Short mmCIF file of C-alpha atoms and ligand atoms in Angstrom, two decimals:
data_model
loop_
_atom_site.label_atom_id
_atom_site.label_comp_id
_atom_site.label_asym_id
_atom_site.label_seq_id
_atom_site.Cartn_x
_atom_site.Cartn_y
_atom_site.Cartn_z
CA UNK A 1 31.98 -156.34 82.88
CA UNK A 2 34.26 -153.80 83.09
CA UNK A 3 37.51 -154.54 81.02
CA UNK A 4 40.97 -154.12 82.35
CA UNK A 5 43.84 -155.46 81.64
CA UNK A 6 43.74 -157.93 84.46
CA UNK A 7 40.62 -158.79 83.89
CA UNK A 8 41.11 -159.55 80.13
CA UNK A 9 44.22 -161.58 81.55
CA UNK A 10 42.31 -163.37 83.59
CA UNK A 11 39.78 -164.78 80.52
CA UNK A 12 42.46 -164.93 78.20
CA UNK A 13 44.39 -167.70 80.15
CA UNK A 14 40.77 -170.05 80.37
CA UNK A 15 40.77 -170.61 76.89
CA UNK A 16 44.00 -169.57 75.52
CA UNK A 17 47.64 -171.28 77.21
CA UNK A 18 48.98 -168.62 79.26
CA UNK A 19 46.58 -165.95 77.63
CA UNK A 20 48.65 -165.73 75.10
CA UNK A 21 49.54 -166.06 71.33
CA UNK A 22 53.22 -166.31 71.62
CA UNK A 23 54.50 -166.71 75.29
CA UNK A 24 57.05 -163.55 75.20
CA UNK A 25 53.64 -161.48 75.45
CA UNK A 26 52.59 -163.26 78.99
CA UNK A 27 54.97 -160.87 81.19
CA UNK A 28 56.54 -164.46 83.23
CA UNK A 29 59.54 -162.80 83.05
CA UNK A 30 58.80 -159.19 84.46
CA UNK A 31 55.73 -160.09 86.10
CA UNK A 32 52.87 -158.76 86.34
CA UNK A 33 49.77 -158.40 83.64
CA UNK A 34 50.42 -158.00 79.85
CA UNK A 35 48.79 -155.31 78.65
CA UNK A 36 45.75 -155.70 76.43
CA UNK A 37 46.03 -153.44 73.55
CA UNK A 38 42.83 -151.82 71.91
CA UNK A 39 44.44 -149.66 69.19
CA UNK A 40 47.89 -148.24 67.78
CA UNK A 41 48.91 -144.78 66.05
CA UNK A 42 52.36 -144.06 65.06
CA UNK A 43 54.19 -144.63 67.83
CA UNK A 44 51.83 -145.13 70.49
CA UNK A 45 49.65 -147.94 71.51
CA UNK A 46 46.83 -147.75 73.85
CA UNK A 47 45.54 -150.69 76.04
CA UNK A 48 42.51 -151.62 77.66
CA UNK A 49 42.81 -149.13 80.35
CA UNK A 50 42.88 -146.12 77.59
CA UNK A 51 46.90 -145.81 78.77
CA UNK A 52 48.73 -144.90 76.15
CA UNK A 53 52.45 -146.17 75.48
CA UNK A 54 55.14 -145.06 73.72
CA UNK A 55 55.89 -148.28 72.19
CA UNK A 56 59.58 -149.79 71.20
CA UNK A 57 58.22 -153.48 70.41
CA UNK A 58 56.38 -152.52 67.59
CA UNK A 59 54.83 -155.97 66.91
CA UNK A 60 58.85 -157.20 67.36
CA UNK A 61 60.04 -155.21 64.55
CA UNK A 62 57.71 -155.38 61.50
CA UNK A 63 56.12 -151.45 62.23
CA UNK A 64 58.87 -150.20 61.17
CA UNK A 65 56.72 -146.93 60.10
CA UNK A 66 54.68 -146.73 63.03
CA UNK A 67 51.28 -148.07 64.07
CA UNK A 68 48.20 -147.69 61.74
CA UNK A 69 50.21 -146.08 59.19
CA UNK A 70 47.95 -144.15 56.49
CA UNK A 71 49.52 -145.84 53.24
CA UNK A 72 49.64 -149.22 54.98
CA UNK A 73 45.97 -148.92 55.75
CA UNK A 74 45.01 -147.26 52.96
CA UNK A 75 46.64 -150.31 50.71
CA UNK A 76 45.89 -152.73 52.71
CA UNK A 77 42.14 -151.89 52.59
CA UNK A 78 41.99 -151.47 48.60
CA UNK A 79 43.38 -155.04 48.66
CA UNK A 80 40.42 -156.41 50.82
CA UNK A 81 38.25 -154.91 48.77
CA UNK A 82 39.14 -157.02 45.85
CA UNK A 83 39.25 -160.44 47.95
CA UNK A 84 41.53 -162.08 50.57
CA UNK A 85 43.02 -164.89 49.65
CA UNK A 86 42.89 -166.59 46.17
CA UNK A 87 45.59 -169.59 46.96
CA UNK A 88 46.45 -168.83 43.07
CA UNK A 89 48.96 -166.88 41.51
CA UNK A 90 48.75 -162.78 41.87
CA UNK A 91 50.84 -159.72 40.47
CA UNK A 92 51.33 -158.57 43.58
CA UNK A 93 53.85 -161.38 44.84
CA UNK A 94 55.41 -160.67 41.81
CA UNK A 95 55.67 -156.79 42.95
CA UNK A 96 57.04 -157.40 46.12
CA UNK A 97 59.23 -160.01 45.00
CA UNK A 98 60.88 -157.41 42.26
CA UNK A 99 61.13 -154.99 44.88
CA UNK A 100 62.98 -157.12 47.68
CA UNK A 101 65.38 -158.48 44.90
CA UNK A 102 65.94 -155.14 44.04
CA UNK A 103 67.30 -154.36 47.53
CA UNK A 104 68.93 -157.18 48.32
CA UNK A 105 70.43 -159.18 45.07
CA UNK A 106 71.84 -162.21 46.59
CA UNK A 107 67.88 -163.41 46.84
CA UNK A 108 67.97 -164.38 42.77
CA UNK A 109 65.01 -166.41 42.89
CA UNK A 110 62.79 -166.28 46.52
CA UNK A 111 59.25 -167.46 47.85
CA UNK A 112 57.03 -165.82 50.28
CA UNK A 113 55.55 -167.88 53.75
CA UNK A 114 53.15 -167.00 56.15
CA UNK A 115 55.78 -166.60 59.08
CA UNK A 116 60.07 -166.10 59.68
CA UNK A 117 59.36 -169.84 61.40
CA UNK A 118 58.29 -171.14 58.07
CA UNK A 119 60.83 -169.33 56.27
CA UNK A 120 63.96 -170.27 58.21
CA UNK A 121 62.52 -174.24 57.80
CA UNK A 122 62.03 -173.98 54.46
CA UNK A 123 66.16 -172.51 54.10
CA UNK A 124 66.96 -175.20 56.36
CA UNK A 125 65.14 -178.07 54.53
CA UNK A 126 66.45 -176.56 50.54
CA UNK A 127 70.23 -176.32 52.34
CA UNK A 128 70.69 -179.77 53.52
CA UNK A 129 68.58 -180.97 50.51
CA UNK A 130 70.97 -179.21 47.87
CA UNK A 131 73.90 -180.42 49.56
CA UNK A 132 73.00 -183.80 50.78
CA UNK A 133 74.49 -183.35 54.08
CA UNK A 134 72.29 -182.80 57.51
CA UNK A 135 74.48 -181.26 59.78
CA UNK A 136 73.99 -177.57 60.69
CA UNK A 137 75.81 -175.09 63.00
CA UNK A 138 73.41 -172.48 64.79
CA UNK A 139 74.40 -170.38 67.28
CA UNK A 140 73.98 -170.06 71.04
CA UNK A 141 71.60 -167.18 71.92
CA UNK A 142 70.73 -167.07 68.38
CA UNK A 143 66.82 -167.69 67.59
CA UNK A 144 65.22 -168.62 64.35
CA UNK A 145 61.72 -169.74 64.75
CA UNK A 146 60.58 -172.75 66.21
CA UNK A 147 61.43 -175.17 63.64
CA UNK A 148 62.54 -178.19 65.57
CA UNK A 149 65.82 -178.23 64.38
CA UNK A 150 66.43 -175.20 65.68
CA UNK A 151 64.81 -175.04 68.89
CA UNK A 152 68.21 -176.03 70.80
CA UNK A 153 70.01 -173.40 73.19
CA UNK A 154 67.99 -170.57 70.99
CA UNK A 155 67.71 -167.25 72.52
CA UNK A 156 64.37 -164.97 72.65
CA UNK A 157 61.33 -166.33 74.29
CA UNK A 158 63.21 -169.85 75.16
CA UNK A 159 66.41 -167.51 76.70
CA UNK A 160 63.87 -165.04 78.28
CA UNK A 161 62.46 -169.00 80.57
CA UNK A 162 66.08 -169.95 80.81
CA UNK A 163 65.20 -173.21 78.80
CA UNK A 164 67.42 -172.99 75.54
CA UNK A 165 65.57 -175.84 74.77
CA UNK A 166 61.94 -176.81 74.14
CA UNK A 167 60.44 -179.98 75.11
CA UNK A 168 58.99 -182.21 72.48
CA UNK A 169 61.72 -182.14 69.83
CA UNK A 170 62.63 -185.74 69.16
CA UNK A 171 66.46 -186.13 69.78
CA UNK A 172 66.36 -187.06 66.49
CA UNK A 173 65.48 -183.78 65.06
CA UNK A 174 68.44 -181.92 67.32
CA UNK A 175 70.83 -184.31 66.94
CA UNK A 176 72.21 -182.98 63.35
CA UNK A 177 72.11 -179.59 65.12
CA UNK A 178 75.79 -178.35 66.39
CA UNK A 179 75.30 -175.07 68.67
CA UNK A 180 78.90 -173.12 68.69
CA UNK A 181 79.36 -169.54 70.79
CA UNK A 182 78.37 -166.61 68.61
CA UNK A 183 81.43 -164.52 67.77
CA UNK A 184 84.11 -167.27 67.82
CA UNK A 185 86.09 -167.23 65.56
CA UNK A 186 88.71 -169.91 66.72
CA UNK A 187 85.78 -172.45 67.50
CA UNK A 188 84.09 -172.09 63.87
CA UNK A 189 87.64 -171.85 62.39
CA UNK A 190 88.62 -175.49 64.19
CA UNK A 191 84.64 -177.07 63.48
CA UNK A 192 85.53 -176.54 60.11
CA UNK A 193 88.54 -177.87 59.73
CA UNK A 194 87.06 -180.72 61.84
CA UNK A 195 83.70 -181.44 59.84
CA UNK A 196 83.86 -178.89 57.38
CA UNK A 197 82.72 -181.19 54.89
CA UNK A 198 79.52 -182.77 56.86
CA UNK A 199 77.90 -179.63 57.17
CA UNK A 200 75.45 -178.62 55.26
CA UNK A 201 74.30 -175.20 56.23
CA UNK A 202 75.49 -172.23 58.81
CA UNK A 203 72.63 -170.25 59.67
CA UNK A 204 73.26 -166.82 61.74
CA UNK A 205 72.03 -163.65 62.82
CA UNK A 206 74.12 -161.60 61.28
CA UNK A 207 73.46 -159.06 64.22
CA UNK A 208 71.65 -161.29 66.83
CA UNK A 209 68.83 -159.54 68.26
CA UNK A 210 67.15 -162.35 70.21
CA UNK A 211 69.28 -162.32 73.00
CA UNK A 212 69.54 -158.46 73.25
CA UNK A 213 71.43 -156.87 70.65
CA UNK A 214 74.47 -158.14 69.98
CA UNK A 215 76.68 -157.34 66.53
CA UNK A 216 78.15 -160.37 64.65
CA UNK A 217 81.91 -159.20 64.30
CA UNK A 218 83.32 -158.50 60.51
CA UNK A 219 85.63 -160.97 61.42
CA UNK A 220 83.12 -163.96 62.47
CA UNK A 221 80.76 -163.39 59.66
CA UNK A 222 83.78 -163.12 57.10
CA UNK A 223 85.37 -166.11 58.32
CA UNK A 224 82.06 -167.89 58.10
CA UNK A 225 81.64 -166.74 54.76
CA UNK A 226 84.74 -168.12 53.74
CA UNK A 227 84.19 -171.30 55.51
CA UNK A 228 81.06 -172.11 53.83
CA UNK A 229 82.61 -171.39 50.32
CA UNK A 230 85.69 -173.36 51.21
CA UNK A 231 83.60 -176.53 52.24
CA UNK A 232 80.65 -176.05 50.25
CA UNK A 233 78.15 -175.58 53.10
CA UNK A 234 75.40 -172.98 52.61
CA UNK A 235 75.97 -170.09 54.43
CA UNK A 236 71.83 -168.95 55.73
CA UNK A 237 71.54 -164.90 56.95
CA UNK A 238 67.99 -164.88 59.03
CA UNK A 239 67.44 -161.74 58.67
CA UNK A 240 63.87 -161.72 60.06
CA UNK A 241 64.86 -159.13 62.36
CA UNK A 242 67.51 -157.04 60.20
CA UNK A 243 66.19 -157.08 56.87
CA UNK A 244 65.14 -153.75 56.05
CA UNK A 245 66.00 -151.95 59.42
CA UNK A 246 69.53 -152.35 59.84
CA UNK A 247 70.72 -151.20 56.57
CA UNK A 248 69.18 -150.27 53.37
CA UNK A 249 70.59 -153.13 51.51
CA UNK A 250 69.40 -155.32 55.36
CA UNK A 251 72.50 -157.06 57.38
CA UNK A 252 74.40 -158.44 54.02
CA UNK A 253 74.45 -155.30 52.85
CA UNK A 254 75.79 -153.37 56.21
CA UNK A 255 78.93 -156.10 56.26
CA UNK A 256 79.26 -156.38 52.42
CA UNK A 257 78.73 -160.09 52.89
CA UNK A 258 76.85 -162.56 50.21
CA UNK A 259 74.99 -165.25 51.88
CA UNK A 260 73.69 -168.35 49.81
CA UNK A 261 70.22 -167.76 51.42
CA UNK A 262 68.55 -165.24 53.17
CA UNK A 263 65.24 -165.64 55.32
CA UNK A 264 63.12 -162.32 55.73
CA UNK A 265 59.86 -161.78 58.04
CA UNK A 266 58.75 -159.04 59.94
CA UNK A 267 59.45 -155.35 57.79
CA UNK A 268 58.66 -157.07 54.56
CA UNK A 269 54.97 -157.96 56.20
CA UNK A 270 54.17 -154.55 57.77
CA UNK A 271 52.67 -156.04 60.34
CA UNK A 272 50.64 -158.23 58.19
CA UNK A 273 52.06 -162.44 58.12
CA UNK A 274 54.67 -162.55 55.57
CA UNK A 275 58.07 -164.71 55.83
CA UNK A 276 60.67 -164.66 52.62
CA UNK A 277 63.13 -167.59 51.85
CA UNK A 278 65.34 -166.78 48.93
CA UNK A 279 68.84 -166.49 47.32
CA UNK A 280 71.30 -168.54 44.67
CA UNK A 281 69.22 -169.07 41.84
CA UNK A 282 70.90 -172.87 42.16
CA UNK A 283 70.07 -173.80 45.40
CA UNK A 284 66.36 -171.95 44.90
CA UNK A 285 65.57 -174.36 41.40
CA UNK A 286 65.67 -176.87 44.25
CA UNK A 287 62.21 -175.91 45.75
CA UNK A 288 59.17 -178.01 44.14
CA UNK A 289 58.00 -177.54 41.83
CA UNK A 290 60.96 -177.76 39.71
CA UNK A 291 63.22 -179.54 42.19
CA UNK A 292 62.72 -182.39 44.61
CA UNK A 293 62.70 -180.50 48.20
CA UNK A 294 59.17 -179.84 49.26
CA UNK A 295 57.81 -176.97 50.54
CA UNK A 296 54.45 -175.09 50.25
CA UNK A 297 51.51 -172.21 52.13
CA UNK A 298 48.17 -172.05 51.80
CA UNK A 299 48.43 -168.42 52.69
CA UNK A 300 51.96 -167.95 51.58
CA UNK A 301 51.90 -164.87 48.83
CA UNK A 302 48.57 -163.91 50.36
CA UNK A 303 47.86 -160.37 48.33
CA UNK A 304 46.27 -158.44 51.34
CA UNK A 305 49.90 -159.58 53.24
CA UNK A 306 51.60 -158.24 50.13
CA UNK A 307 49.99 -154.91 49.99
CA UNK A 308 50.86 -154.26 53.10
CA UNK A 309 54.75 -155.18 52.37
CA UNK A 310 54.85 -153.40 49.46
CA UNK A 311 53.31 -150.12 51.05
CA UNK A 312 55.93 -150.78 53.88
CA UNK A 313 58.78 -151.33 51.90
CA UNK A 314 58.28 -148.41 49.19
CA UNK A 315 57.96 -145.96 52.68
CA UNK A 316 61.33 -147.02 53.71
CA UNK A 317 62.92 -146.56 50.63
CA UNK A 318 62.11 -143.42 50.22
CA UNK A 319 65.26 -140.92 50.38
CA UNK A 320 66.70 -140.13 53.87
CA UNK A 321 64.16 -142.88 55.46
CA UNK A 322 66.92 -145.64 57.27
CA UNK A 323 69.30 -142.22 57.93
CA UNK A 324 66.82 -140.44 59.79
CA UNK A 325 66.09 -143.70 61.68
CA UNK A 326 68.87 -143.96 62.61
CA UNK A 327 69.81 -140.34 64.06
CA UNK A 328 66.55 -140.81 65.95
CA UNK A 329 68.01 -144.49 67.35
CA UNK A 330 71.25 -142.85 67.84
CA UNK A 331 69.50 -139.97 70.24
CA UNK A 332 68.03 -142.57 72.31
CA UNK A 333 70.90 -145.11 72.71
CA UNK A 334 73.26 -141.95 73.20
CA UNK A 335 70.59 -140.39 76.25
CA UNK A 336 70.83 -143.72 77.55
CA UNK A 337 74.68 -144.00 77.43
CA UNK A 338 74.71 -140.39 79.54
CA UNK A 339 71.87 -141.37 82.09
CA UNK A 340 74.67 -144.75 82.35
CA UNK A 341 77.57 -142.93 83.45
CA UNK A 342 75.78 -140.58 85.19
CA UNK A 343 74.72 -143.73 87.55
CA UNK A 344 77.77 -145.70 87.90
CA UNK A 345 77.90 -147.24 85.23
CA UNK A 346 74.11 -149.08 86.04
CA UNK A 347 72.78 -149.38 81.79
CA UNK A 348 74.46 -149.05 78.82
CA UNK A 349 73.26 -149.01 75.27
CA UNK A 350 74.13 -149.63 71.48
CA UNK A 351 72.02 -150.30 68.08
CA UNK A 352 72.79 -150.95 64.79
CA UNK A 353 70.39 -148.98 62.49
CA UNK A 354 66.81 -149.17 64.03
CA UNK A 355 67.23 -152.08 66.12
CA UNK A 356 68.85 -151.09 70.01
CA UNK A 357 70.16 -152.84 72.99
CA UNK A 358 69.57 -152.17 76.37
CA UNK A 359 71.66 -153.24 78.85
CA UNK A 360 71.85 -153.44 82.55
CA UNK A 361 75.90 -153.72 82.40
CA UNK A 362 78.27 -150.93 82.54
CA UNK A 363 79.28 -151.84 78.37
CA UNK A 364 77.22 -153.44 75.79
CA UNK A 365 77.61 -157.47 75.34
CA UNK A 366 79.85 -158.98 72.90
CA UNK A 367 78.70 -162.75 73.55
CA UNK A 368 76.28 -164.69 75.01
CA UNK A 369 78.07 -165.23 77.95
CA UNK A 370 78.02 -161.55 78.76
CA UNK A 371 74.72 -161.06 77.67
CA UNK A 372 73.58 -163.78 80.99
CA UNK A 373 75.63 -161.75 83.29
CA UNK A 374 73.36 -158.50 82.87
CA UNK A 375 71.51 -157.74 86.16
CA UNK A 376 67.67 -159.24 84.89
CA UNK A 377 66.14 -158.11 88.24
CA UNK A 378 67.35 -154.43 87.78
CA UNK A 379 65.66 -155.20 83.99
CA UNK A 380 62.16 -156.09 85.41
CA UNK A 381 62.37 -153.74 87.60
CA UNK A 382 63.00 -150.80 85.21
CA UNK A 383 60.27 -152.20 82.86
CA UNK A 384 57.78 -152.24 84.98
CA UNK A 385 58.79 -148.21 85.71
CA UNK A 386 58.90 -147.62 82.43
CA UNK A 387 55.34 -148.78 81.79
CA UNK A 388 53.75 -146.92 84.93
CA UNK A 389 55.15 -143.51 82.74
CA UNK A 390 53.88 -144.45 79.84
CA UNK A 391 56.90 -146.31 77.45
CA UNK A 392 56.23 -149.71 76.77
CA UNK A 393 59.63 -152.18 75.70
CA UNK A 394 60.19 -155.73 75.32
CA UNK A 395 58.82 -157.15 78.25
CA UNK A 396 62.59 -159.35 78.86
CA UNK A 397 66.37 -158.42 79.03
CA UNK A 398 66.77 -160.54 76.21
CA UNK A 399 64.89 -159.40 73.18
CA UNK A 400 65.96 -155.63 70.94
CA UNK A 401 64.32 -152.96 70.78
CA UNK A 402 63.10 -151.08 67.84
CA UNK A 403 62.48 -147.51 66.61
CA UNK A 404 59.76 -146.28 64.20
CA UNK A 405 59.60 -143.07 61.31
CA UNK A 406 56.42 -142.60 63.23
CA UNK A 407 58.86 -141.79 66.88
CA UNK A 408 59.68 -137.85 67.25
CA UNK A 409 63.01 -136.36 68.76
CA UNK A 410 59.82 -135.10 71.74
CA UNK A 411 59.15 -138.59 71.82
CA UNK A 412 62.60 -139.75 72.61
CA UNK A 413 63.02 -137.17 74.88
CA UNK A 414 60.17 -138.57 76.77
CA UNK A 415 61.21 -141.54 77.18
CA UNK A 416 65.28 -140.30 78.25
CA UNK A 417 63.50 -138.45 80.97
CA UNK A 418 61.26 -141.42 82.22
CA UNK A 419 64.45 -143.64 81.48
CA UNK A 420 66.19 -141.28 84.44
CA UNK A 421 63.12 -140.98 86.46
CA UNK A 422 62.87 -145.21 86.26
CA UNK A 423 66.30 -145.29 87.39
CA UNK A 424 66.88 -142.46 89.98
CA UNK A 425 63.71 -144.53 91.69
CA UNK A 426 65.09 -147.97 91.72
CA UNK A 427 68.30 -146.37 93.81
P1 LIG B 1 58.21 -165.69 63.34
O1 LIG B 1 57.88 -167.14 63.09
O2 LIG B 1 57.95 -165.30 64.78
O3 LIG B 1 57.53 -164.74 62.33
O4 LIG B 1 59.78 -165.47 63.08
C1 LIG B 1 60.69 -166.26 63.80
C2 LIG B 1 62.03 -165.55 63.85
C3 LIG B 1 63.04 -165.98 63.00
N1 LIG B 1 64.25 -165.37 62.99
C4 LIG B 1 64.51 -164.32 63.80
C5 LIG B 1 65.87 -163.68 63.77
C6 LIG B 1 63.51 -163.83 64.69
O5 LIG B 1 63.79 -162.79 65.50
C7 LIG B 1 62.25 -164.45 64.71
C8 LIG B 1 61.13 -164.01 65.65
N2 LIG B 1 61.48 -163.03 66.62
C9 LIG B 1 60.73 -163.03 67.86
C10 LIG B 1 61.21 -161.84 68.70
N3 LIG B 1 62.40 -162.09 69.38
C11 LIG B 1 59.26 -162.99 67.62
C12 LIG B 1 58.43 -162.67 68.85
C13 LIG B 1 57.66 -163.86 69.32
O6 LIG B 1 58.19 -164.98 69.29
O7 LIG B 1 56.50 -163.65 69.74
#
């Protein structure tokens, strides 16, 4: 049978739910037929077809050095070798352990998971048992896995079917769960001051990337900071999507801002399933064994998902790495802000580090409520362009894009030009 992407589609959805293993991949948004990818190299993927992409999804973040890098491979192979899974104690989660508390030294004490899900659960579950108390404020847009507790008005793939909410959480499980705007100030401020001293945990994307990109403000995250400390609620950074792309030292260490816990996914994997709760030593001797809150992995610490992170991690911190990531994200979002004004004002852009928003409003968002008043159609519409010239991003107007070392300044030229050519087309 000859195998396109349609009709891999096609035989995907008779065995798996709509053919897919996590429902941003199925296209309902944009339409049309996700494409069935057969290989990746640097920045390019190639699908079914033999079309190659230039590709800004990058797994949703964790290739942060491009497709099929050499070192990843190369470690994650020698691991194999020596076994796959041991579900005892290895060196290696030591390693990587070391190496992320090296980077980021508000995670004191830290444990690996299979997932960002499982890691953001676990935060949630050690927060509200150190402090006794089960109410927690999320925010609107925001997305952290799909715990139950925190499947209510989240943002990427639930935002992307314009139902914030899932089905089959228990009204029990939401009802600790208080959902305030993201960037207001006033509204945390007076929460606070209301039930300051029911709540148990805060947990934020410090620079939300799951309903497009939008920047926290120095002023919301300092205030929440300050909040937490004042009423002795734990203040959670996911930084599943930020850790080790926005900022050498990941989101806390772009605003200067020390969060109780941290959650990590994505980068710290290299593609390979690895999630990372972690921070105050004091709220960490919680976690079983030595303290009363359970939580535990079969696969969690796996050493082939470790080699990988490791091999990842020590590429990025190599000299120069996040700048030059950055200049290249800059040339992009800057190409995009000049094919903007050059037609009325139809897409704008922004990023912070690797991570980039595109938007189909004259300015970038700075809420959620600007964020849903972006022009979706003229979205789908422009993704679907994109992808007929060969550049593949987030198939919905409400996820961020991201840039890899493996991208070249040719590369992003590319992509300006089809950008222009998407646009000048949809006139
Ligand atoms: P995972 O369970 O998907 O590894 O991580 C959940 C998660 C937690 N926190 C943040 C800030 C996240 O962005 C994510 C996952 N991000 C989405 C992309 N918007 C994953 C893509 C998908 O769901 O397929």
């Amino acid at each position: 049978m000859n195998k396109t992407n349609e009709t891999l589609f096609e035989r995907a959805q008779q065995v798996i739910p709509g053919g897919v293993s996590s429902p941003v991949r199925a296209f309902r948004a944009v339409g049309g037929t996700p494409r069935f990818i057969v290989r990746g190299h640097g920045p390019r993927v190639w699908d079914a077809q033999g079309k190659a992409y230039l590709d800004y999804v990058l797994s949703w973040g964790p290739l942060i050095a491009g497709h099929a890098h050499p070192a990843v491979v190369e470690a994650v192979s020698r691991a194999a070798q020596g076994g796959l899974s041991f579900g005892m104690p290895t060196e290696a989660e030591i390693e990587l352990a070391e190496l992320i508390r090296a980077s980021v030294p508000s995670l004191e004490r830290l444990r690996f998971t299979s997932s960002g899900t499982e890691a953001t659960m676990s935060a949630l579950r050690l927060a509200r048992g150190f402090t006794g108390r089960s109410r927690i404020i999320k925010f609107e847009g925001c997305y952290h896995g799909h715990a139950d507790a925190l499947l209510v008005k989240a943002g990427s793939g639930l935002l992307t079917f314009g139902n914030p909410s899932s089905a089959g959480v228990p009204a029990e499980a939401a009802q600790h769960t208080l959902v305030l705007d993201f960037n207001n100030v006033a509204q945390l401020e007076e929460t606070f001051a209301r039930e300051g001293d029911q709540i148990g945990a805060v947990i934020v994307e410090a620079v939300a990337g799951n309903m497009n990109l939008v920047p926290g403000s120095a002023e919301f995250l300092q205030t929440m900071r300050r909040l937490c400390s004042q009423y002795g609620s734990v203040l959670i950074f996911d930084e599943v999507m930020t850790g080790f792309r926005v900022h050498p030292g990941s989101a806390q260490g772009l605003y200067g801002i020390t969060p109780d816990l941290t959650t990590f996914g994505k980068v710290i994997g290299g593609g390979m399933p690895v999630g990372v709760f972690g921070g105050r030593k004091d709220i960490m001797q919680c976690v079983a064994p030595l303290g009363p809150v359970y939580q535990a992995g079969t696969l969690s610490g796996n050493p082939v998902a470790m080699a990988a992170g490791m091999a990842t991690l020590n590429l990025t911190l190599a000299p120069g790495f996040h700048e030059r990531l950055t200049v290249l994200t800059r040339r992009l979002v800057d190409g995009l802000n000049l094919i903007g004004r050059d037609l009325g004002g139809r897409i704008s852009a922004s990023n912070v580090g690797s991570m980039f928003g595109l938007y189909f409003s004259a300015a970038p968002p700075a809420d959620f409520a600007q964020v849903m008043s972006a022009d979706r159609e003229g979205f789908n519409r422009f993704f679907h362009q994109m992808l007929e010239r060969g550049v593949h991003l987030a198939p919905s107007a409400f996820e961020a894009g991201f840039m890899s070392s493996a991208h070249t300044e040719e590369d992003i030229d590319a992509t300006l030009a089809a950008a222009r050519a998407s646009l000048e087309a949809d006139s």
